[in-house]
Amino acid sequence: MEELLERIAKCVELGKINEKTPYPPAMKGQPGADELTLQALNEGISPSDILQKGLIVGMERIGVKFKANQVFVPQVLMSAKAMGTAMNHLKKFFKDGSVQRKGTVIIGTVEGDLHDIGKNLVAMMVEGNGYEVIDLGVDVKAEKFEETLEQHPEAFVCMSALLTTTMIHMEKINQLLKEKHPEVKTFIGGAPVTADFARQIGVDYYSDGPQDLVETLNKLSA
């Protein structure tokens, strides 16, 4: 069992999606996260173990490498795709309660900002680490964040911005969320955003990248 779970973790770490995909070259022709996850289920390994000891382990490894600049966005996207393909086999177990998520994360790029590459990368990394992600997309107004939090009051809220002209909206969003839901934990990130700015506008956490965010979420969810 442990050997198979390690193979799944390695496929996610290296971005090996399935047997047909040629990436990475060293694993060409070998089964990927897709086939190995199905094999694990067929062998009676619990969906929870597949998630926690296989898929999440792989995503944690690629996250650490990304934070250390040992890999770059294309490799992380391949890992996220391998993770997502494997997760397709586990979705029904999330729905019936067999596998529990670590928590729920609401994420979106703030009002006036249409950039989503960084936000999408963060969303994939967070989901790959065992959280349910509600992605609101781009140009998200304060009211949409609040409406979604009303439906998922236990969720963490993450705001992204790439422009200095749009990051000012983070303060308005945070104020509305804190007013209606004082217990909510809020996060901000993006190229122009800083820890000082987060403190200035009353946001709980600043994240300088997806792995940093995942580590903070894990501490809060423990």
XYZ file of N, CA and C in Angstrom:
666
model
N 0.820 -1.200 0.000
C 0.000 0.000 0.000
C 0.861 1.261 0.000
N 1.865 1.282 0.898
C 2.717 2.468 1.014
C 3.463 2.746 -0.291
N 3.886 1.665 -0.958
C 4.617 1.837 -2.214
C 3.733 2.473 -3.282
N 2.493 2.034 -3.351
C 1.576 2.575 -4.343
C 1.248 4.039 -4.046
N 1.050 4.367 -2.781
C 0.766 5.753 -2.405
C 1.966 6.649 -2.717
N 3.168 6.138 -2.528
C 4.368 6.912 -2.856
C 4.469 7.131 -4.365
N 4.079 6.142 -5.146
C 4.089 6.303 -6.609
C 3.097 7.378 -7.033
N 1.941 7.415 -6.379
C 0.949 8.458 -6.674
C 1.519 9.830 -6.321
N 2.139 9.927 -5.152
C 2.740 11.194 -4.731
C 3.803 11.649 -5.725
N 4.604 10.711 -6.207
C 5.669 11.046 -7.154
C 5.084 11.538 -8.475
N 4.002 10.925 -8.915
C 3.359 11.352 -10.163
C 2.849 12.784 -10.047
N 2.256 13.098 -8.907
C 1.773 14.466 -8.702
C 2.952 15.433 -8.636
N 3.957 15.083 -7.881
C 5.143 15.944 -7.733
C 5.777 16.245 -9.086
N 5.865 15.239 -9.946
C 6.558 15.391 -11.233
C 5.622 15.745 -12.380
N 4.318 15.799 -12.111
C 3.369 16.184 -13.155
C 3.047 15.088 -14.137
N 3.114 13.829 -13.704
C 2.781 12.698 -14.575
C 1.278 12.451 -14.488
N 0.545 12.853 -15.510
C -0.918 12.813 -15.479
C -1.445 11.399 -15.717
N -1.059 10.811 -16.853
C -1.510 9.457 -17.181
C -0.482 8.799 -18.104
N -0.766 7.579 -18.472
C 0.203 6.805 -19.261
C 0.461 7.425 -20.628
N -0.548 8.070 -21.200
C -0.425 8.618 -22.550
C 0.425 9.882 -22.611
N 0.483 10.633 -21.527
C 1.205 11.900 -21.568
C 2.720 11.673 -21.568
N 3.451 12.391 -22.439
C 4.901 12.193 -22.546
C 5.704 12.903 -21.458
N 5.034 13.738 -20.666
C 5.742 14.491 -19.612
C 5.551 13.814 -18.268
N 6.621 13.759 -17.463
C 8.016 14.094 -17.787
C 8.658 13.001 -18.643
N 9.643 13.343 -19.447
C 10.250 12.373 -20.366
C 10.747 11.102 -19.687
N 11.261 11.220 -18.480
C 11.803 10.051 -17.775
C 10.720 9.044 -17.408
N 9.438 9.475 -17.438
C 8.341 8.582 -17.063
C 7.445 8.256 -18.255
N 7.941 8.502 -19.447
C 7.157 8.231 -20.652
C 6.757 6.762 -20.714
N 5.457 6.520 -20.966
C 4.953 5.159 -21.070
C 4.569 4.532 -19.746
N 4.837 5.215 -18.660
C 4.488 4.692 -17.340
C 3.103 5.189 -16.920
N 2.422 4.448 -16.063
C 1.132 4.930 -15.572
C 1.315 6.203 -14.753
N 0.269 7.058 -14.786
C 0.339 8.313 -14.059
C -0.607 8.338 -12.876
N -0.832 9.548 -12.365
C -1.705 9.715 -11.205
C -3.106 9.182 -11.482
N -3.552 9.305 -12.707
C -4.886 8.841 -13.099
C -5.021 7.335 -12.868
N -4.169 6.547 -13.533
C -4.274 5.090 -13.439
C -3.945 4.569 -12.046
N -2.955 5.177 -11.400
C -2.524 4.671 -10.091
C -3.574 4.946 -9.013
N -4.278 6.067 -9.128
C -5.351 6.338 -8.172
C -6.476 5.328 -8.326
N -6.827 5.024 -9.561
C -7.862 4.023 -9.812
C -7.408 2.655 -9.318
N -6.145 2.332 -9.532
C -5.594 1.063 -9.044
C -5.671 0.989 -7.520
N -5.338 2.082 -6.865
C -5.372 2.115 -5.397
C -6.789 1.875 -4.880
N -7.766 2.493 -5.509
C -9.158 2.279 -5.110
C -9.558 0.823 -5.321
N -9.157 0.271 -6.452
C -9.504 -1.118 -6.757
C -8.839 -2.102 -5.797
N -7.704 -1.709 -5.237
C -6.998 -2.569 -4.287
C -7.482 -2.369 -2.854
N -8.473 -1.512 -2.685
C -9.069 -1.336 -1.368
C -8.424 -0.291 -0.491
N -7.526 0.504 -1.059
C -6.945 1.600 -0.275
C -8.009 2.679 -0.106
N -8.154 3.191 1.085
C -9.233 4.137 1.354
C -9.026 5.450 0.592
N -10.116 6.061 0.135
C -10.006 7.359 -0.549
C -9.283 8.392 0.306
N -9.499 8.345 1.609
C -8.846 9.293 2.505
C -7.330 9.115 2.494
N -6.879 7.868 2.517
C -5.432 7.605 2.469
C -4.840 8.027 1.126
N -5.577 7.785 0.057
C -5.092 8.192 -1.270
C -4.893 9.703 -1.304
N -5.859 10.426 -0.742
C -5.767 11.887 -0.714
C -4.636 12.352 0.198
N -4.661 11.888 1.463
C -3.746 12.414 2.469
C -2.306 11.920 2.295
N -2.143 10.644 1.939
C -0.805 10.045 1.893
C -0.228 9.942 0.483
N -1.037 10.274 -0.512
C -0.565 10.235 -1.892
C -0.620 11.598 -2.551
N -1.825 12.048 -2.844
C -1.997 13.277 -3.620
C -1.484 14.518 -2.891
N -1.880 14.679 -1.637
C -1.466 15.874 -0.895
C 0.043 15.883 -0.670
N 0.619 14.716 -0.418
C 2.075 14.630 -0.244
C 2.786 15.153 -1.494
N 2.300 14.744 -2.664
C 2.898 15.201 -3.920
C 2.777 16.702 -4.104
N 1.604 17.256 -3.783
C 1.403 18.690 -3.924
C 2.236 19.472 -2.925
N 2.391 18.934 -1.730
C 3.244 19.602 -0.739
C 4.690 19.679 -1.238
N 5.150 18.611 -1.846
C 6.531 18.593 -2.346
C 6.744 19.626 -3.445
N 5.811 19.685 -4.403
C 5.978 20.649 -5.493
C 5.831 22.067 -4.968
N 5.001 22.248 -3.936
C 4.848 23.566 -3.336
C 6.124 24.047 -2.680
N 6.795 23.158 -1.981
C 8.065 23.501 -1.336
C 9.120 23.845 -2.391
N 9.168 23.064 -3.474
C 10.124 23.324 -4.556
C 9.844 24.678 -5.210
N 8.562 24.984 -5.404
C 8.178 26.246 -6.045
C 8.584 27.428 -5.166
N 8.363 27.303 -3.872
C 8.720 28.370 -2.938
C 10.232 28.599 -2.938
N 11.001 27.525 -3.149
C 12.455 27.627 -3.153
C 13.016 27.941 -4.545
N 12.129 28.237 -5.503
C 12.522 28.550 -6.884
C 13.266 27.396 -7.564
N 12.951 26.176 -7.147
C 13.561 25.005 -7.769
C 12.752 24.534 -8.981
N 11.483 24.904 -9.022
C 10.630 24.650 -10.187
C 9.857 25.943 -10.476
N 9.214 25.980 -11.640
C 8.531 27.204 -12.044
C 7.074 26.910 -12.393
N 6.337 27.948 -12.759
C 4.887 27.832 -12.937
C 4.477 26.675 -13.851
N 5.116 26.457 -15.014
C 4.677 25.340 -15.874
C 4.703 23.984 -15.172
N 5.755 23.752 -14.372
C 5.835 22.472 -13.651
C 4.737 22.359 -12.600
N 4.449 23.468 -11.929
C 3.385 23.451 -10.920
C 2.034 23.197 -11.578
N 1.817 23.782 -12.737
C 0.552 23.569 -13.448
C 0.403 22.113 -13.869
N 1.494 21.471 -14.272
C 1.434 20.050 -14.619
C 1.107 19.213 -13.395
N 1.686 19.565 -12.259
C 1.385 18.848 -11.008
C -0.083 19.019 -10.648
N -0.578 20.248 -10.789
C -1.980 20.515 -10.474
C -2.911 19.742 -11.410
N -2.507 19.606 -12.666
C -3.328 18.846 -13.615
C -3.334 17.363 -13.252
N -2.184 16.839 -12.856
C -2.110 15.433 -12.419
C -2.984 15.225 -11.190
N -2.910 16.162 -10.263
C -3.732 16.104 -9.052
C -5.214 16.129 -9.416
N -5.590 17.059 -10.294
C -6.998 17.193 -10.677
C -7.545 15.955 -11.361
N -6.721 15.330 -12.209
C -7.145 14.109 -12.893
C -7.399 12.990 -11.886
N -6.501 12.879 -10.922
C -6.679 11.859 -9.889
C -7.893 12.151 -9.013
N -8.119 13.425 -8.732
C -9.245 13.820 -7.876
C -10.591 13.461 -8.496
N -10.635 13.365 -9.812
C -11.890 12.981 -10.467
C -12.388 11.630 -9.968
N -11.466 10.752 -9.589
C -11.845 9.439 -9.079
C -12.338 9.507 -7.633
N -12.044 10.617 -6.949
C -12.389 10.722 -5.527
C -13.608 11.604 -5.259
N -14.092 12.303 -6.296
C -15.163 13.282 -6.077
C -16.393 12.683 -5.411
N -16.774 11.495 -5.818
C -17.986 10.896 -5.247
C -17.826 10.624 -3.755
N -16.572 10.412 -3.326
C -16.329 10.150 -1.906
C -16.389 11.427 -1.077
N -16.107 12.570 -1.707
C -16.302 13.842 -1.015
C -17.790 14.083 -0.803
N -18.571 13.756 -1.820
C -20.013 14.015 -1.760
C -20.709 13.150 -0.715
N -20.259 11.896 -0.556
C -20.951 11.023 0.409
C -20.332 11.091 1.804
N -19.322 11.923 1.971
C -18.733 12.111 3.296
C -17.627 11.139 3.651
N -17.251 10.260 2.714
C -16.187 9.290 3.001
C -14.845 9.978 3.217
N -14.650 11.080 2.525
C -13.408 11.847 2.642
C -13.758 13.257 3.086
N -13.116 13.723 4.127
C -13.370 15.061 4.644
C -12.324 16.045 4.119
N -12.804 17.206 3.707
C -11.904 18.290 3.328
C -11.336 18.941 4.582
N -10.182 19.558 4.441
C -9.578 20.266 5.570
C -10.372 21.518 5.925
N -10.997 22.109 4.924
C -11.741 23.344 5.132
C -12.181 23.906 3.801
N -12.780 25.085 3.828
C -13.280 25.730 2.612
C -12.594 27.078 2.433
N -12.206 27.361 1.199
C -11.519 28.610 0.880
C -12.249 29.311 -0.254
N -12.650 30.547 -0.008
C -13.241 31.402 -1.040
C -12.131 32.270 -1.601
N -11.994 32.300 -2.917
C -10.899 33.063 -3.518
C -11.406 33.831 -4.731
N -10.836 35.001 -4.962
C -11.209 35.788 -6.126
C -10.266 36.958 -6.321
N -10.179 37.428 -7.571
C -9.445 38.650 -7.882
C -10.397 39.822 -7.691
N -9.942 40.857 -7.015
C -10.848 41.910 -6.568
C -11.375 42.785 -7.709
N -12.387 43.548 -7.372
C -13.078 44.440 -8.303
C -12.103 45.283 -9.129
N -12.369 45.326 -10.453
C -11.572 46.132 -11.355
C -10.343 45.446 -11.909
N -10.032 44.265 -11.416
C -8.812 43.548 -11.809
C -9.196 42.267 -12.543
N -8.667 42.095 -13.745
C -9.016 40.935 -14.570
C -7.903 39.896 -14.641
N -6.874 40.054 -13.833
C -5.752 39.110 -13.855
C -6.088 37.870 -13.032
N -5.783 36.707 -13.575
C -6.162 35.483 -12.848
C -5.107 34.389 -12.814
N -3.951 34.603 -13.434
C -2.959 33.527 -13.474
C -2.491 33.171 -12.065
N -2.107 34.187 -11.295
C -1.653 33.932 -9.927
C -2.753 33.361 -9.065
N -3.936 33.918 -9.203
C -5.089 33.441 -8.430
C -5.398 31.989 -8.759
N -5.355 31.649 -10.032
C -5.638 30.268 -10.441
C -4.597 29.300 -9.899
N -3.344 29.723 -9.903
C -2.276 28.875 -9.394
C -2.476 28.613 -7.896
N -2.794 29.674 -7.171
C -3.039 29.530 -5.736
C -4.229 28.604 -5.492
N -5.305 28.799 -6.253
C -6.509 27.977 -6.082
C -6.198 26.503 -6.300
N -5.405 26.206 -7.335
C -5.068 24.809 -7.617
C -4.204 24.204 -6.509
N -3.264 24.998 -6.001
C -2.400 24.502 -4.935
C -3.189 24.255 -3.649
N -4.103 25.161 -3.354
C -4.913 25.019 -2.141
C -5.828 23.799 -2.252
N -6.478 23.647 -3.405
C -7.339 22.477 -3.603
C -6.524 21.194 -3.549
N -5.335 21.228 -4.142
C -4.479 20.060 -4.146
C -3.994 19.662 -2.764
N -4.101 20.583 -1.813
C -3.700 20.287 -0.441
C -4.884 19.948 0.444
N -6.023 19.628 -0.168
C -7.129 19.053 0.585
C -8.253 19.988 0.983
N -8.302 21.186 0.396
C -9.367 22.137 0.721
C -10.399 22.208 -0.399
N -11.626 22.499 -0.026
C -12.635 22.819 -1.030
C -12.446 24.277 -1.410
N -12.320 24.549 -2.706
C -12.072 25.909 -3.175
C -13.294 26.419 -3.940
N -13.761 27.593 -3.530
C -14.838 28.271 -4.242
C -14.200 29.456 -4.951
N -14.002 29.316 -6.257
C -13.304 30.331 -7.047
C -14.333 31.283 -7.659
N -14.304 32.523 -7.218
C -15.269 33.519 -7.695
C -14.831 34.189 -8.992
N -13.613 33.889 -9.444
C -13.143 34.459 -10.705
C -12.472 35.806 -10.521
N -12.672 36.689 -11.508
C -12.020 38.000 -11.501
C -13.063 39.108 -11.366
N -12.581 40.326 -11.095
C -13.451 41.506 -10.988
C -14.584 41.270 -9.980
N -14.211 40.752 -8.811
C -15.206 40.347 -7.818
C -15.459 41.491 -6.833
N -16.695 41.905 -6.747
C -17.079 42.996 -5.853
C -17.210 42.502 -4.410
N -17.165 43.446 -3.484
C -17.257 43.127 -2.061
C -18.518 42.336 -1.746
N -19.628 42.720 -2.387
C -20.908 42.076 -2.109
C -20.906 40.604 -2.492
N -20.167 40.257 -3.548
C -20.095 38.863 -3.978
C -19.295 38.033 -2.979
N -18.199 38.596 -2.483
C -17.439 37.903 -1.441
C -18.326 37.658 -0.220
N -19.050 38.697 0.196
C -19.875 38.595 1.394
C -21.020 37.616 1.204
N -21.641 37.658 0.042
C -22.754 36.742 -0.260
C -22.285 35.289 -0.206
N -21.093 35.026 -0.742
C -20.560 33.663 -0.741
C -20.182 33.232 0.667
N -19.624 34.146 1.440
C -19.279 33.830 2.826
C -20.537 33.567 3.647
N -21.618 34.248 3.331
C -22.893 34.011 4.010
C -23.340 32.569 3.812
N -23.049 32.016 2.618
C -23.428 30.641 2.296
C -22.444 29.628 2.887
N -21.207 30.092 3.152
C -20.163 29.204 3.691
C -19.464 29.931 4.838
N -20.149 30.119 5.955
C -19.626 30.955 7.043
C -18.341 30.450 7.690
N -18.010 29.187 7.460
C -16.794 28.630 8.058
C -15.574 28.848 7.167
N -15.760 29.441 6.002
C -14.697 29.526 4.999
C -13.654 30.592 5.329
N -12.459 30.378 4.809
C -11.427 31.404 4.765
C -11.638 32.202 3.479
N -11.251 33.478 3.475
C -11.443 34.313 2.288
C -10.098 34.854 1.811
N -9.794 34.609 0.533
C -8.528 35.040 -0.051
C -8.785 36.009 -1.200
N -8.139 37.157 -1.154
C -8.293 38.186 -2.185
C -6.973 38.390 -2.921
N -7.067 38.525 -4.242
C -5.880 38.706 -5.072
C -5.995 39.993 -5.879
N -4.847 40.637 -6.119
C -4.797 41.815 -6.991
C -3.422 41.884 -7.633
N -3.385 42.353 -8.878
C -2.104 42.506 -9.568
C -1.789 43.981 -9.809
N -2.770 44.839 -9.623
C -2.593 46.262 -9.906
C -2.693 47.096 -8.635
N -1.856 48.112 -8.541
C -1.940 49.010 -7.378
C -3.263 49.767 -7.364
N -3.846 49.958 -8.536
C -5.112 50.697 -8.620
C -6.309 49.870 -8.164
N -6.149 48.543 -8.102
C -7.268 47.697 -7.666
C -7.079 47.156 -6.255
N -5.848 47.142 -5.763
C -5.618 46.591 -4.423
C -6.314 47.425 -3.342
N -6.654 48.683 -3.667
C -7.363 49.527 -2.698
C -8.742 48.961 -2.367
N -9.299 48.161 -3.293
C -10.622 47.572 -3.049
C -10.569 46.509 -1.960
N -9.379 45.996 -1.680
C -9.249 44.966 -0.645
C -9.702 45.476 0.714
N -9.452 46.737 0.988
C -9.851 47.308 2.277
C -11.373 47.317 2.415
N -12.047 47.728 1.355
C -13.516 47.769 1.387
C -14.094 46.365 1.562
N -13.538 45.408 0.850
C -14.010 44.032 0.953
C -13.794 43.511 2.373
N -12.599 43.742 2.896
C -12.274 43.252 4.230
C -13.182 43.876 5.282
N -13.438 45.158 5.176
C -14.294 45.843 6.146
C -15.703 45.261 6.150
N -16.236 45.015 4.943
C -17.586 44.450 4.844
C -17.637 43.050 5.452
N -16.641 42.228 5.135
C -16.620 40.860 5.642
C -16.483 40.833 7.162
N -15.605 41.674 7.696
C -15.385 41.710 9.142
C -16.606 42.271 9.877
N -17.301 43.193 9.232
C -18.506 43.773 9.832
C -19.613 42.738 9.954
N -19.785 41.951 8.885
C -20.865 40.956 8.865
C -20.456 39.632 9.508
N -19.168 39.321 9.443
C -18.666 38.028 9.939
C -17.363 38.275 10.698
N -17.432 38.740 11.938
C -16.233 39.123 12.695
C -15.202 38.011 12.857
N -15.641 36.757 12.802
C -14.723 35.644 13.034
C -13.965 35.216 11.784
N -14.314 35.742 10.619
C -13.700 35.278 9.373
C -12.214 35.625 9.348
N -11.427 34.706 8.782
C -10.011 34.944 8.584
C -9.785 35.326 7.117
N -9.177 36.493 6.896
C -8.998 37.002 5.535
C -7.520 37.014 5.162
N -7.285 36.822 3.863
C -5.938 36.759 3.314
C -5.866 37.632 2.061
N -4.702 38.247 1.824
C -4.489 38.948 0.566
C -3.136 38.567 -0.016
N -3.032 38.676 -1.345
C -1.785 38.389 -2.028
C -1.809 38.978 -3.422
N -0.658 38.962 -4.075
C -0.534 39.541 -5.407
C 0.713 40.394 -5.492
N 1.138 40.672 -6.700
C 2.417 41.358 -6.928
C 2.604 42.661 -6.150
N 1.613 43.572 -6.117
C 1.851 44.855 -5.431
C 1.565 44.816 -3.936
N 1.037 43.701 -3.445
C 0.558 43.610 -2.067
C 1.721 43.301 -1.121
N 1.682 43.871 0.070
C 2.739 43.646 1.067
C 2.114 43.312 2.421
N 2.942 42.802 3.310
C 2.492 42.514 4.674
C 2.101 43.807 5.389
N 2.820 44.888 5.121
C 2.482 46.180 5.732
C 1.108 46.648 5.295
N 0.806 46.469 4.006
C -0.509 46.868 3.493
C -1.607 46.042 4.159
N -1.349 44.753 4.338
C -2.335 43.882 4.998
C -2.632 44.379 6.404
N -1.587 44.710 7.141
C -1.787 45.227 8.499
C -2.531 46.564 8.478
N -2.195 47.391 7.523
C -2.786 48.726 7.412
C -4.299 48.663 7.200
N -4.766 47.691 6.417
C -6.198 47.626 6.103
C -6.943 46.615 6.981
N -6.236 45.975 7.913
C -6.902 45.091 8.854
C -7.122 43.669 8.401
N -6.424 43.254 7.327
C -6.506 41.869 6.866
C -5.684 40.989 7.798
N -6.150 39.780 8.021
C -5.487 38.901 8.992
C -4.131 38.393 8.528
N -4.037 38.017 7.237
C -2.797 37.391 6.763
C -2.422 37.887 5.373
N -1.132 38.073 5.179
C -0.567 38.339 3.857
C 0.147 37.072 3.400
N -0.017 36.716 2.138
C 0.646 35.538 1.587
C 1.507 35.948 0.407
N 2.774 35.510 0.403
C 3.656 35.854 -0.710
C 3.729 34.746 -1.758
N 2.869 33.748 -1.628
C 2.840 32.678 -2.620
C 1.952 31.544 -2.178
N 1.659 30.602 -3.079
C 0.723 29.524 -2.758
C 1.161 28.629 -1.612
N 2.447 28.300 -1.533
C 2.895 27.408 -0.463
C 2.800 28.099 0.890
N 3.115 29.380 0.921
C 2.997 30.150 2.157
C 1.549 30.154 2.642
N 0.621 30.326 1.702
C -0.806 30.321 2.047
C -1.230 28.954 2.572
N -0.815 27.900 1.877
C -1.181 26.533 2.304
C -0.675 26.250 3.713
N 0.565 26.651 4.007
C 1.120 26.408 5.336
C 0.329 27.132 6.417
N -0.088 28.363 6.120
C -0.890 29.119 7.088
C -2.265 28.487 7.271
N -2.899 28.096 6.181
C -4.195 27.443 6.264
C -4.121 26.156 7.086
N -3.068 25.397 6.871
C -2.907 24.144 7.607
C -2.775 24.383 9.103
N -2.063 25.432 9.485
C -1.931 25.763 10.905
C -3.287 26.161 11.504
N -4.048 26.939 10.748
C -5.341 27.407 11.241
C -6.368 26.268 11.294
N -6.185 25.273 10.416
C -7.156 24.176 10.333
C -6.800 23.008 11.240
N -5.616 23.040 11.824
C -5.156 21.902 12.639
C -6.014 21.733 13.889
